[in-house]
PDB file of C-alpha atoms and ligand atoms in Angstrom:
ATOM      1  CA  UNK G   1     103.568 -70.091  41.105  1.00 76.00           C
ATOM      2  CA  UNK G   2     100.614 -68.502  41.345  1.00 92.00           C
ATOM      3  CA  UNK G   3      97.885 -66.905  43.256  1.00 96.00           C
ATOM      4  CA  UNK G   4      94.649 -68.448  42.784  1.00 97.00           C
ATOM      5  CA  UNK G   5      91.006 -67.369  43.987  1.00 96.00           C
ATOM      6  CA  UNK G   6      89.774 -68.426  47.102  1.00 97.00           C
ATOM      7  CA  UNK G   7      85.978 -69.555  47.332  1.00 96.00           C
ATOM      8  CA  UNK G   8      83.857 -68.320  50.025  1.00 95.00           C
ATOM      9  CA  UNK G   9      80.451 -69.401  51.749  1.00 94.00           C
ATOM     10  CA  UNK G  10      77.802 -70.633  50.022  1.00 93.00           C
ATOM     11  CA  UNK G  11      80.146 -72.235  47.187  1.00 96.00           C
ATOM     12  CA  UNK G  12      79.030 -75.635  47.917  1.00 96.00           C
ATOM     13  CA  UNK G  13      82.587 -77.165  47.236  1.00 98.00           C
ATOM     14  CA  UNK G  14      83.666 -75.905  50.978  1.00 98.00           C
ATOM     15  CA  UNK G  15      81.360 -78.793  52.426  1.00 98.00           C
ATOM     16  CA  UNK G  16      82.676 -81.727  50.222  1.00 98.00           C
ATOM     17  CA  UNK G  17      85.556 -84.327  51.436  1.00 98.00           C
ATOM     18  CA  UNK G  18      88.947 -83.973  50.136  1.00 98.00           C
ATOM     19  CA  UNK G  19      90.500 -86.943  48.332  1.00 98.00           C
ATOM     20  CA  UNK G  20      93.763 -88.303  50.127  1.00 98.00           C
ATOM     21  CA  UNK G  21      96.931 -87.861  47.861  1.00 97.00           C
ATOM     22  CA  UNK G  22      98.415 -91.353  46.323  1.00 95.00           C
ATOM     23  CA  UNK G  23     101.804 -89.959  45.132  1.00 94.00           C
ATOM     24  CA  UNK G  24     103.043 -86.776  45.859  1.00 96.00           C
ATOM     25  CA  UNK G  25     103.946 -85.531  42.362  1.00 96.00           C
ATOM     26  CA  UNK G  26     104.956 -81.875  40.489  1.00 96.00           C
ATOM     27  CA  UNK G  27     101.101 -81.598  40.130  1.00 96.00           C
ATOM     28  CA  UNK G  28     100.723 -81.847  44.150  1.00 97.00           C
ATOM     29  CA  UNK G  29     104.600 -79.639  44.785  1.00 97.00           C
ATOM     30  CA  UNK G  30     102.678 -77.031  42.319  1.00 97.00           C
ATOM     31  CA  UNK G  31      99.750 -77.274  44.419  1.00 98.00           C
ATOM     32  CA  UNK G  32     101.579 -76.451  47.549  1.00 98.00           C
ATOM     33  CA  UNK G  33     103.439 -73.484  46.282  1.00 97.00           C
ATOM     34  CA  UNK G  34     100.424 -71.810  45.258  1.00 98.00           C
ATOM     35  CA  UNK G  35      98.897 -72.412  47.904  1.00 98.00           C
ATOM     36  CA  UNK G  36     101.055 -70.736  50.316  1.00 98.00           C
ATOM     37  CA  UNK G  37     101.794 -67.928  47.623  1.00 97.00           C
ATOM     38  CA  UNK G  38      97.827 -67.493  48.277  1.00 97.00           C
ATOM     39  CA  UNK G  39      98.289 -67.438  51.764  1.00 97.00           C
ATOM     40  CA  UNK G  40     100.523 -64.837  52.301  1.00 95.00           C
ATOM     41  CA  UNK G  41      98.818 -63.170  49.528  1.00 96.00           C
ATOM     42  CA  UNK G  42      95.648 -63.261  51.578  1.00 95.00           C
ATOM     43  CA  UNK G  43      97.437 -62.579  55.359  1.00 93.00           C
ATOM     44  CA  UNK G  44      96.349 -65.894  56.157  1.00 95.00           C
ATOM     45  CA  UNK G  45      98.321 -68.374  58.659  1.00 96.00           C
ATOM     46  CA  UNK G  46      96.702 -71.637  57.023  1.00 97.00           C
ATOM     47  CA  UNK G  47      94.805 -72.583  54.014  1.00 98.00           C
ATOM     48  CA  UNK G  48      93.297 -76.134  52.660  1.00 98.00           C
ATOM     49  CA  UNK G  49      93.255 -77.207  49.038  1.00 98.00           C
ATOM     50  CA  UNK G  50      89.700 -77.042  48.901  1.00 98.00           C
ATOM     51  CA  UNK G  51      89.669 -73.439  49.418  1.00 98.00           C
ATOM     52  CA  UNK G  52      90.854 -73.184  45.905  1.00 98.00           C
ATOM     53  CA  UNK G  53      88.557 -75.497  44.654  1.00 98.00           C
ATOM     54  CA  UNK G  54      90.142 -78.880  44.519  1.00 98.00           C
ATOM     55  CA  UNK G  55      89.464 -81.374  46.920  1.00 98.00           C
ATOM     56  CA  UNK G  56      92.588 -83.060  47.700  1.00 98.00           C
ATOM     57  CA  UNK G  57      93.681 -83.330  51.173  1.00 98.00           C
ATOM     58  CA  UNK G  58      96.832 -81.157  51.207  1.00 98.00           C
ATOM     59  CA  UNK G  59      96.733 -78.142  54.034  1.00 98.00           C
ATOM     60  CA  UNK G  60      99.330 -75.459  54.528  1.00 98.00           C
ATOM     61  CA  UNK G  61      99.883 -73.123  57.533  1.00 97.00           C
ATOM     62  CA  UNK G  62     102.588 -70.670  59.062  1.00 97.00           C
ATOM     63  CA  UNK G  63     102.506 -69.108  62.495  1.00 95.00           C
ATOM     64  CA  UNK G  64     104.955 -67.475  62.287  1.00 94.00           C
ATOM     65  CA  UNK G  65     104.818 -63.344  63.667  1.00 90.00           C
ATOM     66  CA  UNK G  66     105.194 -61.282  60.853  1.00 82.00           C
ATOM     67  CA  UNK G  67     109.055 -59.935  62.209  1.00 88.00           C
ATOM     68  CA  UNK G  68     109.635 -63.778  62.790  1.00 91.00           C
ATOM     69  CA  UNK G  69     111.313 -66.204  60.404  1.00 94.00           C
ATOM     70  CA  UNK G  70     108.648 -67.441  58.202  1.00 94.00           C
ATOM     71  CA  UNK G  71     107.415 -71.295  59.365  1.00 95.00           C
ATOM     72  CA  UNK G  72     105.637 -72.740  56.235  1.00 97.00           C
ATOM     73  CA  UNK G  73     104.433 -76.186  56.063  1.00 97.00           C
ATOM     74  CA  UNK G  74     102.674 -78.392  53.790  1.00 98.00           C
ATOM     75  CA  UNK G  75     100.675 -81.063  55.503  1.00 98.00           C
ATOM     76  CA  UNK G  76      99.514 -83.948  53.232  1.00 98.00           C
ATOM     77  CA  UNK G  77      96.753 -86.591  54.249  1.00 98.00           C
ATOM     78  CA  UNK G  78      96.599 -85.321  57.605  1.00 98.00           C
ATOM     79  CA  UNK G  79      95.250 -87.304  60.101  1.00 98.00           C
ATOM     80  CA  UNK G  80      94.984 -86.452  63.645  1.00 98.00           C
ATOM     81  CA  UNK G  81      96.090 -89.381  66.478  1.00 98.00           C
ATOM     82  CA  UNK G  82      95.469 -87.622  69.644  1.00 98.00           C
ATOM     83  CA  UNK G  83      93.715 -84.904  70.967  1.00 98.00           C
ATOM     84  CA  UNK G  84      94.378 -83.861  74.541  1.00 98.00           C
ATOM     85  CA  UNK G  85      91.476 -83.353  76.696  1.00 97.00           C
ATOM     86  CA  UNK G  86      92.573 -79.876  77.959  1.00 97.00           C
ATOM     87  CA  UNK G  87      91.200 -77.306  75.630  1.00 96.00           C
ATOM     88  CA  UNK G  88      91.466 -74.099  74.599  1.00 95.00           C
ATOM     89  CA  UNK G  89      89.684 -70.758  72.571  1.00 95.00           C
ATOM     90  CA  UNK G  90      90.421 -68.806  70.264  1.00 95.00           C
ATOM     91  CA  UNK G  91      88.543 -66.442  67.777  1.00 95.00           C
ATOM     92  CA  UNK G  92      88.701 -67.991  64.289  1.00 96.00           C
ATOM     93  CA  UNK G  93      88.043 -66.918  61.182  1.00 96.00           C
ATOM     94  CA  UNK G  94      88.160 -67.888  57.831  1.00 97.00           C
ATOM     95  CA  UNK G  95      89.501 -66.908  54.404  1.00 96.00           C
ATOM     96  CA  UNK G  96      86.283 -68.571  52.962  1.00 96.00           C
ATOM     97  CA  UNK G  97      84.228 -66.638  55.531  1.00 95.00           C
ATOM     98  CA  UNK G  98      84.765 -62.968  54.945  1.00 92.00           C
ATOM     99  CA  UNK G  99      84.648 -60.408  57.853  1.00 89.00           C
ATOM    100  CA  UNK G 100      83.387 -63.208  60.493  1.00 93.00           C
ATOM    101  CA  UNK G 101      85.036 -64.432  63.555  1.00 94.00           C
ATOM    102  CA  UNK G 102      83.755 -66.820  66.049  1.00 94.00           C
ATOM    103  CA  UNK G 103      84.933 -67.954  69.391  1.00 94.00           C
ATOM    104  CA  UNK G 104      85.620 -71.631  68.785  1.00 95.00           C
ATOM    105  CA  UNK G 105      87.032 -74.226  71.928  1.00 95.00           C
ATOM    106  CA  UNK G 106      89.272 -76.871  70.825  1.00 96.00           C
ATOM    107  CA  UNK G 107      91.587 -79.632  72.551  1.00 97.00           C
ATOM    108  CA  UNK G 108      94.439 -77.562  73.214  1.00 97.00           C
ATOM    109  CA  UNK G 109      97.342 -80.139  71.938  1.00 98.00           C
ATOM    110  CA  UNK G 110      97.200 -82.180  68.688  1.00 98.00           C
ATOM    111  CA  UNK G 111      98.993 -85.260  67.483  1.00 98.00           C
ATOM    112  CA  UNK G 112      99.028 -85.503  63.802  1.00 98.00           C
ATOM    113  CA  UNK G 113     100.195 -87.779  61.369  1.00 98.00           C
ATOM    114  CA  UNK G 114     100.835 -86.717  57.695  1.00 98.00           C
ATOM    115  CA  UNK G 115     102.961 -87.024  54.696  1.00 98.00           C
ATOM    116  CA  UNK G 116     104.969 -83.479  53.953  1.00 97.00           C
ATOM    117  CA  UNK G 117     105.887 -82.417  50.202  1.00 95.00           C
ATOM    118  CA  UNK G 118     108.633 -84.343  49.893  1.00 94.00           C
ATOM    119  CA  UNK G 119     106.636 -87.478  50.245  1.00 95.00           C
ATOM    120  CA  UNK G 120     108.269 -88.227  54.043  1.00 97.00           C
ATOM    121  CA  UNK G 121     105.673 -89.576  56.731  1.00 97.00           C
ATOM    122  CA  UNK G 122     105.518 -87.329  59.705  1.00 98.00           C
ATOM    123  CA  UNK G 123     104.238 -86.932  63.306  1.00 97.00           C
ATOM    124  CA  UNK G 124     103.897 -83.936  64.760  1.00 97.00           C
ATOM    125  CA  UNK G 125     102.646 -82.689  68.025  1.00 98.00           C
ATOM    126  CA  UNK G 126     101.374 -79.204  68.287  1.00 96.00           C
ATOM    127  CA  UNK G 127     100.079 -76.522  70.974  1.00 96.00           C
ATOM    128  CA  UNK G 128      98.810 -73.135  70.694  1.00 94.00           C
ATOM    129  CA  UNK G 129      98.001 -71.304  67.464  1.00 95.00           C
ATOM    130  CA  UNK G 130      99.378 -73.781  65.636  1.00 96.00           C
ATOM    131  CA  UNK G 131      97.343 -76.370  66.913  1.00 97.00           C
ATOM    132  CA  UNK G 132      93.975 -74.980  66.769  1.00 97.00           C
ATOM    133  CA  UNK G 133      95.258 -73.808  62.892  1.00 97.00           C
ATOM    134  CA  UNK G 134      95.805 -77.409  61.823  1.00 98.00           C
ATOM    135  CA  UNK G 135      92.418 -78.349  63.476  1.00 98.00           C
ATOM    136  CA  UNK G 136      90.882 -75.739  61.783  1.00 98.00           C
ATOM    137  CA  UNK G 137      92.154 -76.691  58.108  1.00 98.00           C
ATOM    138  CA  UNK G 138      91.818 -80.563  59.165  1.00 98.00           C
ATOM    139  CA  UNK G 139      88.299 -79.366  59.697  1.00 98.00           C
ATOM    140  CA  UNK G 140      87.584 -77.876  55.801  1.00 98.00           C
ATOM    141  CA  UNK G 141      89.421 -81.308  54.141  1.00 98.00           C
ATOM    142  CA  UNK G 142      86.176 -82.833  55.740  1.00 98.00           C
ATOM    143  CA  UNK G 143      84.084 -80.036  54.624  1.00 98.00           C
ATOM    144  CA  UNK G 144      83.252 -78.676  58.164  1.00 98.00           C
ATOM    145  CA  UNK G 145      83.405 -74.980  58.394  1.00 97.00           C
ATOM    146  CA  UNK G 146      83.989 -72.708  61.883  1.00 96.00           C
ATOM    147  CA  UNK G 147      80.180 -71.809  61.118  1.00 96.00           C
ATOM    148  CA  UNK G 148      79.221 -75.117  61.999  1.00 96.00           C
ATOM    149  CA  UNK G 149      79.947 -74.990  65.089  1.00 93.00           C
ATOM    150  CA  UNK G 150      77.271 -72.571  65.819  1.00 94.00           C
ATOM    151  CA  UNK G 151      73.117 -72.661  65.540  1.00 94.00           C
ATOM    152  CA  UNK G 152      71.603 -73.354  62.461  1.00 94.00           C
ATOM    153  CA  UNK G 153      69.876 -69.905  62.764  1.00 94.00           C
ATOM    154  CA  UNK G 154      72.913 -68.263  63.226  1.00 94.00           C
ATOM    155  CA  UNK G 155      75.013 -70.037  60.569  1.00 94.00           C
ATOM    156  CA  UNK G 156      71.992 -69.061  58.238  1.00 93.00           C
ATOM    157  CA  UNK G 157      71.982 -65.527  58.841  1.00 93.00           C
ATOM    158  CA  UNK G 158      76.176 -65.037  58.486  1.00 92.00           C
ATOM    159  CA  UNK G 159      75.437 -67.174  54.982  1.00 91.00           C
ATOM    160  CA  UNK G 160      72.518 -64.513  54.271  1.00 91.00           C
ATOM    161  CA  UNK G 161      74.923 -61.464  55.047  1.00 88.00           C
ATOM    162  CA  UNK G 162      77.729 -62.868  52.871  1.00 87.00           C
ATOM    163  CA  UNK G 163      75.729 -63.576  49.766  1.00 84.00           C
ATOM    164  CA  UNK G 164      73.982 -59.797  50.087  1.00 81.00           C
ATOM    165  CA  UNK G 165      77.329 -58.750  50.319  1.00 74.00           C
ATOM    166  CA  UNK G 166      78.881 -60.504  47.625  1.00 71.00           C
ATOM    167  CA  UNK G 167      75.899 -59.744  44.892  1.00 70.00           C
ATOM    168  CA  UNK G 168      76.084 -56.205  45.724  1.00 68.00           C
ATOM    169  CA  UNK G 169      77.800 -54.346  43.134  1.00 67.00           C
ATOM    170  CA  UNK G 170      80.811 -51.956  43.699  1.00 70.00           C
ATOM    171  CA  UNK G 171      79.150 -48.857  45.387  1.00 69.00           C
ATOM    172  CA  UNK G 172      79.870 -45.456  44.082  1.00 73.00           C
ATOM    173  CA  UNK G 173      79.648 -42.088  44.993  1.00 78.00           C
ATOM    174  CA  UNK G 174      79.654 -38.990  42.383  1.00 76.00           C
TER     175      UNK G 174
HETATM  176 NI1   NI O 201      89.258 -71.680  57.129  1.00 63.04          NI
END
């Protein structure tokens, strides 16, 4: 296992479409160990393959509290079925979107259909957190970022303030 390096606004990989999984091999079990080593590296509760650079469609989240049991699961070739028309908010943010959260509404409950790592078809149907999480990291396998769901002026401007900050070098004081 291992922890790999997760890409952040502008990369231009975060607004490609993941490629759905054919077989779910050691390549794709590898895949989904480091990405939840990553995860809990990173305090995250869910994280897409694409984050790390490679566009397959393979997601992983955990809700779990922190003094909870840990909940960890790997959703391949996700694909949501229903979407209630009740919704809710939450403020999101984003491992690939340093120090930004946004307010985003979403249908409350989800249906989803998707293959887990042992190659099983599933069907879940989630509420809450967990929920908006899996909508959220559905969301990046089709390259769509919580930033788009606000004005192009404002999504330009949270883009401008990442990049300054990223270019900047370490500041010191002596
Ligand atoms: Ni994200």
């Amino acid at each position: 296992m291992s922890i790999k390096e997760i890409i952040t606004v502008p990369d231009e990989t975060l607004k490609k479409i993941s490629e759905s999984i054919e077989h779910v091999g050691v390549n794709e079990k590898k895949l989904i160990k480091d990405l939840f080593e990553t995860m809990y590296h990173s305090n995250g509760i869910g994280l897409a393959a694409v984050q790390v650079g490679i566009l397959k469609r393979i997601l992983v989240v955990d809700v779990s509290n922190k003094d909870e049991e840990k909940q960890p699961m790997a959703l391949i070739n996700p694909v949501i079925k229903n979407l209630s028309d009740e919704t809710s908010v939450y403020e999101e943010g984003c491992l690939s979107i340093p120090e930004t959260f946004i307010e985003i509404e979403r249908p409350k409950i989800c249906e989803v259909e998707y293959i887990d790592e042992k190659g099983k078809k599933k069907n879940i149907k989630c509420d809450g957190l967990l929920s908006t999480c899996i909508q959220h990291e559905i969301n990046h396998l089709d390259g769509k970022l919580i930033i788009d769901h606000l004005s192009k002026l404002k999504k330009d401007f949270i883009i401008k303030k990442i990049s300054k900050f990223k270019k900047n070098p370490d500041r010191i004081v002596v």
